[in-house]
CSV table of C-alpha atoms in Angstrom, one decimal:
chain,number,residue,atom,x,y,z
B,28,MET,CA,0.0,0.0,0.0
B,29,GLN,CA,1.3,3.5,-0.9
B,30,THR,CA,0.0,7.0,-0.3
B,31,ILE,CA,0.2,9.0,-3.5
B,32,LEU,CA,-0.3,12.7,-3.8
B,33,TYR,CA,-1.8,13.7,-7.1
B,34,ALA,CA,-1.1,17.4,-7.7
B,35,ARG,CA,-2.1,19.5,-10.7
B,36,VAL,CA,-1.4,23.1,-11.4
B,37,SER,CA,-2.2,25.1,-14.6
B,38,THR,CA,-0.5,28.4,-14.1
B,39,ALA,CA,3.0,29.7,-13.1
B,40,ASP,CA,1.7,31.3,-9.9
B,41,GLN,CA,0.6,27.9,-8.5
B,42,THR,CA,3.1,25.3,-7.3
B,43,ILE,CA,3.0,21.5,-6.8
B,44,ASP,CA,5.2,22.1,-3.7
B,45,HIS,CA,2.4,24.1,-2.1
B,46,GLN,CA,-0.1,21.2,-2.5
B,47,ARG,CA,2.5,18.8,-1.0
B,48,ALA,CA,3.1,21.2,1.9
B,49,GLN,CA,-0.6,21.5,2.6
B,50,ALA,CA,-0.9,17.7,2.7
B,51,GLU,CA,2.1,17.3,5.0
B,52,ALA,CA,0.8,20.1,7.2
B,53,ALA,CA,-2.4,18.0,7.5
B,54,GLY,CA,-0.4,15.1,8.9
B,55,ILE,CA,-0.4,13.1,5.7
B,56,GLN,CA,2.8,11.1,5.0
B,57,ILE,CA,3.3,10.9,1.2
B,58,ASP,CA,5.1,8.0,-0.4
B,59,ARG,CA,5.0,9.3,-4.0
B,60,VAL,CA,3.9,12.4,-5.9
B,61,ILE,CA,2.3,12.2,-9.4
B,62,GLU,CA,1.8,15.6,-10.9
B,63,ASP,CA,0.5,17.5,-13.9
B,64,ASP,CA,2.3,20.9,-14.1
B,65,GLY,CA,0.9,23.4,-16.6
B,66,VAL,CA,-2.1,21.3,-17.5
B,67,SER,CA,-5.6,22.9,-17.6
B,68,GLY,CA,-8.0,21.3,-15.3
B,69,VAL,CA,-10.9,22.8,-17.2
B,70,LYS,CA,-9.8,21.8,-20.7
B,71,THR,CA,-8.2,18.4,-20.2
B,72,ALA,CA,-10.0,15.3,-18.9
B,73,PHE,CA,-8.2,13.5,-16.1
B,74,ALA,CA,-7.4,10.4,-18.0
B,75,ASP,CA,-5.9,12.5,-20.8
B,76,ARG,CA,-3.4,14.3,-18.6
B,77,PRO,CA,0.0,12.6,-18.4
B,78,GLY,CA,0.0,12.5,-14.6
B,79,GLY,CA,-3.7,11.5,-14.5
B,80,ALA,CA,-3.1,8.6,-16.9
B,81,ARG,CA,0.0,7.5,-14.9
B,82,LEU,CA,-2.0,7.6,-11.6
B,83,LEU,CA,-4.8,5.5,-13.0
B,84,ASP,CA,-2.1,3.0,-14.3
B,85,VAL,CA,0.0,2.7,-11.1
B,86,VAL,CA,-2.6,2.6,-8.3
B,87,ARG,CA,-3.4,-0.7,-6.8
B,88,GLU,CA,-6.0,-2.0,-4.3
B,89,GLY,CA,-5.3,-0.6,-0.9
B,90,ASP,CA,-3.5,2.5,-2.1
B,91,VAL,CA,-4.5,6.0,-0.9
B,92,VAL,CA,-4.7,8.9,-3.4
B,93,ILE,CA,-4.5,12.3,-1.8
B,94,VAL,CA,-5.7,15.4,-3.6
B,95,ARG,CA,-6.0,19.0,-2.5
B,96,TRP,CA,-9.7,19.0,-3.4
B,97,VAL,CA,-11.9,16.9,-5.7
B,98,ASP,CA,-11.4,19.5,-8.5
B,99,ARG,CA,-7.9,18.1,-9.1
B,100,LEU,CA,-9.5,14.8,-10.3
B,101,GLY,CA,-11.4,16.1,-13.4
B,102,ARG,CA,-12.4,18.9,-15.6
B,103,ASP,CA,-16.1,18.8,-14.8
B,104,TYR,CA,-18.8,17.1,-12.8
B,105,ALA,CA,-18.8,13.9,-14.9
B,106,ASP,CA,-15.0,13.6,-15.1
B,107,VAL,CA,-14.6,14.1,-11.3
B,108,THR,CA,-17.3,11.6,-10.4
B,109,ASP,CA,-16.1,9.1,-13.0
B,110,THR,CA,-12.5,9.4,-11.8
B,111,ILE,CA,-13.4,8.9,-8.1
B,112,ARG,CA,-15.6,5.9,-9.0
B,113,ALA,CA,-12.9,4.4,-11.2
B,114,LEU,CA,-10.4,4.7,-8.3
B,115,MET,CA,-12.9,3.2,-5.8
B,116,ARG,CA,-13.6,0.2,-8.2
B,117,LYS,CA,-9.9,-0.5,-8.0
B,118,GLY,CA,-10.0,-0.6,-4.2
B,119,VAL,CA,-8.3,2.8,-3.9
B,120,ILE,CA,-9.2,5.2,-1.2
B,121,VAL,CA,-9.4,8.9,-2.2
B,122,ARG,CA,-8.8,11.6,0.5
B,123,THR,CA,-9.0,15.4,0.2
B,124,VAL,CA,-6.7,17.7,2.1
B,125,ILE,CA,-8.9,20.8,2.3
B,126,ASN,CA,-12.0,19.3,3.9
B,127,ARG,CA,-10.5,15.9,4.9
B,128,MET,CA,-13.1,13.8,3.1
B,129,THR,CA,-12.5,10.1,2.5
B,130,PHE,CA,-14.1,8.2,-0.3
B,131,ASP,CA,-13.8,4.5,-0.7
B,132,GLY,CA,-15.8,1.6,-2.1
B,133,SER,CA,-15.5,-0.6,1.0
B,134,THR,CA,-19.1,-0.4,2.3
B,135,ASP,CA,-21.7,-3.0,1.5
B,136,ASP,CA,-24.4,-1.0,3.2
B,137,PRO,CA,-26.6,0.6,0.5
B,138,MET,CA,-27.5,3.6,2.7
B,139,GLN,CA,-23.8,4.4,3.4
B,140,ALA,CA,-23.0,4.0,-0.3
B,141,ALA,CA,-25.9,6.3,-1.3
B,142,VAL,CA,-24.7,9.0,1.1
B,143,ARG,CA,-21.1,8.6,-0.1
B,144,ASP,CA,-22.2,8.9,-3.7
B,145,ALA,CA,-24.4,11.9,-3.0
B,146,LEU,CA,-21.5,13.6,-1.3
B,147,ILE,CA,-19.2,12.9,-4.2
B,148,GLY,CA,-21.8,14.3,-6.5
B,149,PHE,CA,-22.3,17.4,-4.4
B,150,MET,CA,-18.5,18.1,-4.2
B,151,ALA,CA,-18.1,17.5,-7.9
B,152,ALA,CA,-20.9,19.9,-8.7
B,153,THR,CA,-19.4,22.5,-6.3
B,154,ALA,CA,-16.0,22.1,-8.1
B,155,GLN,CA,-17.7,22.6,-11.5
B,156,ALA,CA,-19.6,25.6,-10.3
B,157,HIS,CA,-16.4,27.2,-9.0
B,158,ALA,CA,-14.7,26.5,-12.3
B,159,GLU,CA,-17.5,28.0,-14.3
B,160,ALA,CA,-17.5,31.1,-12.1
B,161,THR,CA,-13.8,31.5,-12.5
B,162,LYS,CA,-14.1,31.2,-16.3
B,163,ALA,CA,-16.8,33.8,-16.4
B,164,ALA,CA,-14.8,36.2,-14.2
B,165,GLN,CA,-11.8,35.7,-16.4
B,166,ALA,CA,-13.8,36.3,-19.6
B,167,ALA,CA,-15.3,39.5,-18.1
B,168,GLY,CA,-11.9,40.7,-17.0
B,169,ILE,CA,-10.5,40.2,-20.5
B,170,ALA,CA,-13.5,41.9,-22.1
B,171,HIS,CA,-13.1,44.8,-19.8
B,172,ALA,CA,-9.4,45.1,-20.5
B,173,LYS,CA,-10.1,45.3,-24.3
């Protein structure tokens, strides 16, 4: 079993090191880091990112994937939820640093699974809403500058 930090940044003012430092400050011991540096989270599906594809290839049952927040795992609602579910089907646990959520596929209880899936959906929808608001703000800023 290994604990893998998946970190993605799309701009020069963001750093992979900051995401690692946040995880370590939260008490997470990281065995390996897989990253996508300079890759758009909005334009590129998780599995199409070099680091995303590598992560999906190397994880094994019992591994733990750490992400800053669920928005690191996809470009939109469908991509985030598909990625988390694909990891859970492999027996991988997904943990977020910011809100300390844990998602795994270990429960056989239908009610617990339903609550987990609803929470995944809610968090993915929140991530997409944030991305859409950011894109709109950027477009407005660019239009104003012109």
